[in-house]
Short mmCIF file of C-alpha atoms in Angstrom, two decimals:
data_model
loop_
_atom_site.label_atom_id
_atom_site.label_comp_id
_atom_site.label_asym_id
_atom_site.label_seq_id
_atom_site.Cartn_x
_atom_site.Cartn_y
_atom_site.Cartn_z
CA MET N 10 18.93 -21.02 35.92
CA ALA N 11 17.10 -22.47 32.93
CA ILE N 12 13.43 -21.56 32.63
CA ASP N 13 11.13 -24.57 32.40
CA ASP N 14 9.52 -24.90 28.95
CA ALA N 15 6.13 -25.20 30.65
CA ILE N 16 6.33 -21.55 31.80
CA THR N 17 4.67 -19.79 28.87
CA LEU N 18 3.27 -16.32 28.23
CA LYS N 19 -0.21 -17.79 27.74
CA LYS N 20 -0.13 -19.44 31.17
CA MET N 21 1.09 -16.22 32.74
CA GLU N 22 -1.83 -14.38 31.14
CA VAL N 23 -4.24 -16.93 32.64
CA PHE N 24 -2.49 -16.62 36.01
CA LEU N 25 -2.69 -12.80 35.99
CA ALA N 26 -6.36 -12.94 35.00
CA PHE N 27 -7.06 -15.21 37.97
CA MET N 28 -5.11 -12.95 40.33
CA THR N 29 -7.26 -10.03 39.16
CA LEU N 30 -10.66 -11.71 39.04
CA ASN N 31 -10.11 -14.35 41.76
CA ASN N 32 -12.84 -16.50 40.23
CA MET N 33 -12.35 -19.48 37.92
CA ALA N 34 -15.65 -19.00 36.06
CA ARG N 35 -15.03 -15.28 35.42
CA VAL N 36 -11.50 -16.00 34.17
CA SER N 37 -12.91 -18.68 31.88
CA GLU N 38 -15.47 -16.23 30.47
CA SER N 39 -13.03 -13.34 30.01
CA LEU N 40 -10.42 -15.48 28.20
CA GLY N 41 -12.86 -17.61 26.24
CA GLN N 42 -11.47 -20.83 27.73
CA SER N 43 -13.11 -23.62 29.66
CA THR N 44 -12.73 -23.70 33.43
CA VAL N 45 -10.89 -27.01 33.00
CA SER N 46 -8.32 -25.29 30.74
CA VAL N 47 -7.90 -22.45 33.21
CA HIS N 48 -7.39 -24.85 36.13
CA ARG N 49 -4.94 -26.93 34.06
CA ALA N 50 -2.91 -23.83 33.15
CA LEU N 51 -2.60 -22.74 36.78
CA HIS N 52 -1.67 -26.23 37.99
CA SER N 53 0.89 -26.62 35.17
CA LEU N 54 2.44 -23.24 36.06
CA GLU N 55 2.82 -24.31 39.70
CA GLU N 56 4.54 -27.52 38.64
CA ALA N 57 6.90 -25.66 36.29
CA LEU N 58 7.82 -23.17 39.03
CA ARG N 59 8.36 -26.06 41.48
CA CYS N 60 6.68 -23.91 44.08
CA PRO N 61 3.05 -23.76 45.31
CA LEU N 62 1.11 -20.63 44.38
CA PHE N 63 -2.29 -21.43 45.86
CA LYS N 64 -3.87 -23.27 48.72
CA HIS N 65 -7.22 -25.05 48.44
CA GLU N 66 -10.14 -24.10 50.62
CA GLY N 67 -12.96 -26.35 49.52
CA ARG N 68 -13.34 -25.72 45.77
CA ASN N 69 -11.64 -22.35 45.97
CA LEU N 70 -8.03 -21.44 45.20
CA ILE N 71 -6.51 -18.96 47.62
CA PRO N 72 -3.32 -17.17 46.43
CA LEU N 73 -0.27 -17.56 48.63
CA GLN N 74 2.41 -14.88 49.07
CA THR N 75 4.38 -16.68 46.36
CA ALA N 76 1.53 -15.99 43.94
CA TYR N 77 1.58 -12.26 44.67
CA THR N 78 5.35 -12.17 44.24
CA PHE N 79 5.19 -14.04 40.93
CA ALA N 80 2.29 -11.84 39.72
CA GLU N 81 4.47 -8.74 40.07
CA TYR N 82 7.14 -10.15 37.78
CA ALA N 83 4.71 -11.91 35.40
CA LYS N 84 3.00 -8.57 34.74
CA ARG N 85 6.34 -7.01 33.88
CA VAL N 86 7.09 -9.86 31.49
CA ILE N 87 3.71 -9.54 29.73
CA ASP N 88 3.93 -5.73 29.55
CA GLU N 89 7.49 -5.84 28.18
CA CYS N 90 6.55 -8.47 25.62
CA GLU N 91 3.53 -6.46 24.45
CA GLU N 92 5.69 -3.34 24.19
CA GLY N 93 8.33 -5.28 22.27
CA VAL N 94 5.75 -6.56 19.79
CA ARG N 95 4.42 -3.02 19.32
CA LYS N 96 7.93 -1.58 18.81
CA VAL N 97 8.82 -4.27 16.28
CA ARG N 98 5.60 -3.67 14.35
CA ASP N 99 6.22 0.07 14.39
CA ALA N 100 9.80 -0.40 13.19
CA GLY N 101 8.58 -2.60 10.35
CA GLY N 102 5.66 -0.30 9.54
CA PHE N 103 3.12 -3.04 10.29
CA ASN N 104 -0.30 -1.67 11.19
CA ALA N 105 1.26 1.70 11.94
CA PRO N 106 -1.11 4.65 12.49
CA ARG N 107 0.30 6.30 9.34
CA LEU N 108 0.58 4.99 5.77
CA LYS N 109 3.23 6.45 3.47
CA MET N 110 1.89 6.17 -0.07
CA GLY N 111 3.42 7.28 -3.37
CA ALA N 112 1.71 8.00 -6.68
CA LEU N 113 2.12 9.64 -10.09
CA TYR N 114 0.97 13.25 -10.45
CA SER N 115 -1.41 12.22 -13.25
CA LEU N 116 -3.41 9.99 -10.88
CA THR N 117 -4.39 12.80 -8.50
CA LEU N 118 -7.61 13.84 -10.24
CA ARG N 119 -9.69 10.68 -9.92
CA CYS N 120 -7.80 7.51 -8.98
CA ILE N 121 -5.89 8.52 -5.85
CA PRO N 122 -8.71 10.56 -4.22
CA GLN N 123 -11.09 7.62 -4.64
CA LEU N 124 -8.55 5.19 -3.18
CA VAL N 125 -7.88 7.47 -0.21
CA ILE N 126 -11.60 7.96 0.49
CA GLY N 127 -12.22 4.22 0.33
CA LEU N 128 -9.23 3.48 2.55
CA LYS N 129 -10.35 6.03 5.16
CA LEU N 130 -13.79 4.41 5.24
CA ARG N 131 -12.12 1.05 5.94
CA LYS N 132 -9.66 2.45 8.50
CA PRO N 133 -10.85 5.85 9.81
CA GLU N 134 -7.98 6.08 12.29
CA LEU N 135 -5.31 5.77 9.59
CA ASP N 136 -3.37 8.89 8.56
CA ILE N 137 -2.05 8.93 4.99
CA ASP N 138 1.05 10.73 3.71
CA LEU N 139 1.02 11.10 -0.09
CA THR N 140 4.26 11.56 -2.02
CA MET N 141 4.16 12.46 -5.72
CA GLY N 142 6.96 11.68 -8.15
CA SER N 143 8.12 9.79 -11.21
CA ASN N 144 8.10 6.02 -11.64
CA ARG N 145 11.83 5.90 -10.99
CA GLU N 146 11.73 8.03 -7.84
CA LEU N 147 8.76 6.20 -6.35
CA LEU N 148 10.17 2.74 -7.04
CA GLN N 149 13.47 3.66 -5.40
CA SER N 150 11.68 5.08 -2.36
CA LEU N 151 9.64 1.88 -2.05
CA VAL N 152 12.73 -0.33 -2.26
CA ASP N 153 14.54 1.88 0.28
CA GLY N 154 11.63 1.55 2.72
CA GLN N 155 10.77 5.26 2.62
CA LEU N 156 7.31 4.47 1.21
CA ASP N 157 4.90 1.69 2.20
CA ALA N 158 3.17 1.37 -1.20
CA ILE N 159 3.09 3.11 -4.58
CA VAL N 160 0.67 3.42 -7.50
CA ILE N 161 2.54 3.81 -10.79
CA GLY N 162 2.37 2.92 -14.48
CA LEU N 163 3.98 -0.29 -15.76
CA HIS N 164 4.45 -1.47 -19.32
CA GLU N 165 4.66 -5.16 -18.49
CA GLU N 166 3.92 -7.47 -15.59
CA ASN N 167 5.83 -6.82 -12.37
CA GLU N 168 8.96 -8.97 -12.45
CA ASN N 169 10.36 -7.96 -9.06
CA ASN N 170 9.96 -11.00 -6.79
CA GLY N 171 10.21 -8.75 -3.75
CA LEU N 172 7.10 -6.77 -4.70
CA VAL N 173 3.41 -7.67 -4.85
CA SER N 174 1.39 -6.03 -7.64
CA VAL N 175 -2.34 -5.26 -7.79
CA PRO N 176 -3.45 -4.00 -11.26
CA LEU N 177 -6.03 -1.18 -11.32
CA PHE N 178 -6.58 -0.25 -14.98
CA TYR N 179 -5.03 0.16 -18.41
CA ASP N 180 -4.56 3.59 -20.00
CA ASP N 181 -3.86 4.14 -23.71
CA ILE N 182 -1.47 6.77 -25.06
CA PHE N 183 -2.81 9.64 -27.22
CA LEU N 184 -1.45 12.62 -29.11
CA ALA N 185 -1.96 15.71 -26.95
CA ALA N 186 -2.62 18.88 -28.95
CA PRO N 187 -3.94 22.35 -28.09
CA VAL N 188 -7.61 22.88 -28.78
CA GLY N 189 -8.07 24.23 -32.30
CA SER N 190 -4.82 22.77 -33.66
CA PRO N 191 -4.63 21.73 -37.36
CA TYR N 192 -5.12 18.13 -36.18
CA ALA N 193 -8.29 18.83 -34.18
CA GLY N 194 -11.09 16.44 -35.00
CA ASN N 195 -8.87 13.76 -36.56
CA LYS N 196 -10.05 10.25 -35.76
CA GLN N 197 -6.49 8.90 -35.71
CA ILE N 198 -2.99 10.32 -35.89
CA ASP N 199 -0.12 9.13 -38.08
CA LEU N 200 3.09 10.15 -36.31
CA GLN N 201 4.83 10.32 -39.70
CA ASP N 202 2.99 13.62 -40.22
CA PHE N 203 4.80 15.10 -37.20
CA ARG N 204 8.42 14.91 -38.34
CA ALA N 205 8.62 18.70 -38.57
CA GLU N 206 6.58 19.46 -35.45
CA LYS N 207 7.96 20.41 -32.03
CA PHE N 208 7.23 18.34 -28.94
CA VAL N 209 7.34 18.82 -25.18
CA THR N 210 7.67 15.90 -22.78
CA LEU N 211 8.36 14.88 -19.22
CA SER N 212 11.89 14.25 -18.00
CA ASP N 213 13.34 10.75 -17.90
CA GLY N 214 12.06 8.44 -15.18
CA PHE N 215 8.34 8.87 -15.87
CA ALA N 216 6.27 6.03 -17.36
CA THR N 217 4.81 8.50 -19.87
CA THR N 218 8.32 9.45 -21.05
CA ASP N 219 9.02 5.77 -21.80
CA ASP N 220 5.78 5.61 -23.81
CA PHE N 221 6.75 8.78 -25.68
CA HIS N 222 10.07 7.30 -26.82
CA HIS N 223 8.53 3.89 -27.55
CA CYS N 224 5.94 5.38 -29.91
CA PHE N 225 8.56 7.32 -31.85
CA GLU N 226 10.75 4.24 -32.07
CA LEU N 227 7.80 2.57 -33.77
CA ALA N 228 7.49 5.63 -36.04
CA GLY N 229 11.17 5.34 -36.94
CA PHE N 230 12.39 8.86 -36.18
CA ILE N 231 13.61 11.04 -33.30
CA PRO N 232 11.14 13.81 -32.47
CA ASN N 233 12.15 17.46 -32.15
CA ILE N 234 11.87 18.05 -28.39
CA ALA N 235 11.59 21.74 -27.54
CA MET N 236 11.35 21.33 -23.76
CA ARG N 237 11.32 18.77 -20.93
CA VAL N 238 9.52 19.37 -17.64
CA GLN N 239 9.21 17.65 -14.26
CA ASP N 240 5.42 17.48 -13.80
CA ILE N 241 2.30 16.79 -15.82
CA PHE N 242 0.65 20.12 -14.99
CA SER N 243 3.47 22.18 -16.51
CA LEU N 244 3.44 19.90 -19.52
CA ILE N 245 -0.29 20.42 -20.09
CA ASN N 246 0.17 24.20 -19.86
CA LEU N 247 2.96 24.11 -22.45
CA ILE N 248 0.82 22.06 -24.82
CA SER N 249 -2.21 24.32 -24.42
CA GLY N 250 0.06 27.35 -24.95
CA GLY N 251 1.23 26.04 -28.32
CA ILE N 252 4.83 25.33 -27.34
CA GLY N 253 4.61 21.80 -28.72
CA TYR N 254 2.67 18.56 -28.97
CA SER N 255 3.13 15.54 -26.73
CA LEU N 256 2.04 11.96 -26.15
CA LEU N 257 0.02 11.48 -22.96
CA PRO N 258 -2.17 8.84 -21.27
CA GLY N 259 -5.92 9.26 -21.59
CA ARG N 260 -6.46 10.05 -17.90
CA VAL N 261 -4.86 13.50 -18.22
CA GLY N 262 -7.63 14.65 -20.56
CA GLU N 263 -9.70 15.41 -17.47
CA PHE N 264 -7.09 17.89 -16.20
CA SER N 265 -7.67 20.58 -18.82
CA SER N 266 -10.27 21.62 -21.39
CA ARG N 267 -7.53 23.45 -23.32
CA ILE N 268 -5.96 20.33 -24.79
CA GLU N 269 -7.35 17.59 -27.02
CA LEU N 270 -6.32 13.95 -26.91
CA ILE N 271 -6.41 12.28 -30.33
CA PRO N 272 -5.99 8.49 -30.80
CA LEU N 273 -2.83 7.19 -32.47
CA GLU N 274 -2.93 4.78 -35.38
CA GLU N 275 -2.88 1.16 -34.22
CA ARG N 276 0.73 0.62 -35.33
CA TYR N 277 1.88 3.16 -32.69
CA ALA N 278 -0.33 1.77 -29.95
CA SER N 279 1.08 1.94 -26.42
CA ARG N 280 -0.56 1.61 -23.03
CA GLN N 281 0.24 1.74 -19.35
CA GLN N 282 -1.00 -0.61 -16.65
CA ILE N 283 -1.67 1.43 -13.52
CA THR N 284 -0.61 -0.84 -10.68
CA LEU N 285 -0.29 -0.85 -6.90
CA LEU N 286 3.10 -2.15 -5.73
CA LEU N 287 3.92 -3.09 -2.15
CA PRO N 288 6.71 -5.09 -0.45
CA LYS N 289 6.07 -8.84 -0.46
CA ASN N 290 7.40 -9.18 3.09
CA ARG N 291 4.66 -6.80 4.25
CA GLU N 292 1.69 -8.05 2.23
CA ARG N 293 -0.09 -9.21 5.44
CA ASP N 294 0.15 -5.77 7.03
CA PRO N 295 -3.48 -4.80 7.84
CA ASN N 296 -3.01 -1.30 6.38
CA LEU N 297 -1.62 -2.65 3.11
CA LEU N 298 -4.28 -5.37 2.96
CA ALA N 299 -6.93 -2.65 3.18
CA LEU N 300 -5.24 -0.59 0.45
CA ALA N 301 -4.90 -3.63 -1.83
CA ALA N 302 -8.58 -4.48 -1.30
CA GLU N 303 -9.58 -0.92 -2.20
CA CYS N 304 -7.42 -1.06 -5.36
CA ARG N 305 -9.11 -4.30 -6.43
CA MET N 306 -12.51 -2.71 -5.89
CA TYR N 307 -11.43 0.31 -7.95
CA GLY N 308 -10.41 -1.99 -10.79
CA ARG N 309 -13.73 -3.86 -10.66
CA ARG N 310 -15.75 -0.62 -10.60
CA ASP N 311 -14.04 0.53 -13.80
CA ASN N 312 -14.41 -2.84 -15.53
CA GLY N 313 -16.14 -2.49 -18.86
CA LYS N 314 -15.29 1.20 -19.37
CA GLY N 315 -13.07 0.79 -22.41
CA ASP N 316 -9.51 1.30 -21.23
CA PHE N 317 -10.06 -0.03 -17.75
CA LEU N 318 -9.73 -3.54 -16.36
#
């Protein structure tokens, strides 16, 4: 049989509250509705069921056996609906107890720890899984749904209509040299002077690798690359050990006192925009809203510090 449109979940919630509290005023207070609204909901439910649920004794409503029978099934309906909503939210990652976040290795010294601390203050119950990788790997994991949000470096505005971006800060590219190199103390670097030098760099897929190639395209020559590595820490060790020079964002200068970052001449200028990316179809997820808010606060805190927004 067709279910009458007047039988709604909201009315069943009112009905179950009355069956539990057995008092119109207490139901009104617990649900935040007027007693008139509560009475109207119960009367409307009776009419939709085409069966009496209560008898009147003065101003009181006394549940009939039909009311107790309907309450048993109404509770199942409400419980199943609540469980269904929870399962759907879990499947979609909405307001889940765990946030899967991705980031570049080079953001682990200052940016990511501050974001995580701020996010935990906003949502203490939230567990955070952090995945490190290259721009390419993290973007693919985000698109595949394996990550909920990522913080990476972009070279232009986000053009993916399926992603929402929240900029954090800009980071300029520098020449990275071992401390005490022949170029130590230079105010600016002309890449033309490095045609005979050896370089080390990250593998393809990293934002910093794209900057590396872009700068040498501006310089008009292909650098002599002695080695490629998969993480920023190995790269810093190779530079400090004298294996070769590199081009790195300013934030990595805090990782080691054994390398020196020297500004490039303006004609080779390149910079990254560190940006939070998250799926547009999940931008109202409470966990992602909290993360986005923390990223905006991070950007505002660093406003006015040179490279930062």
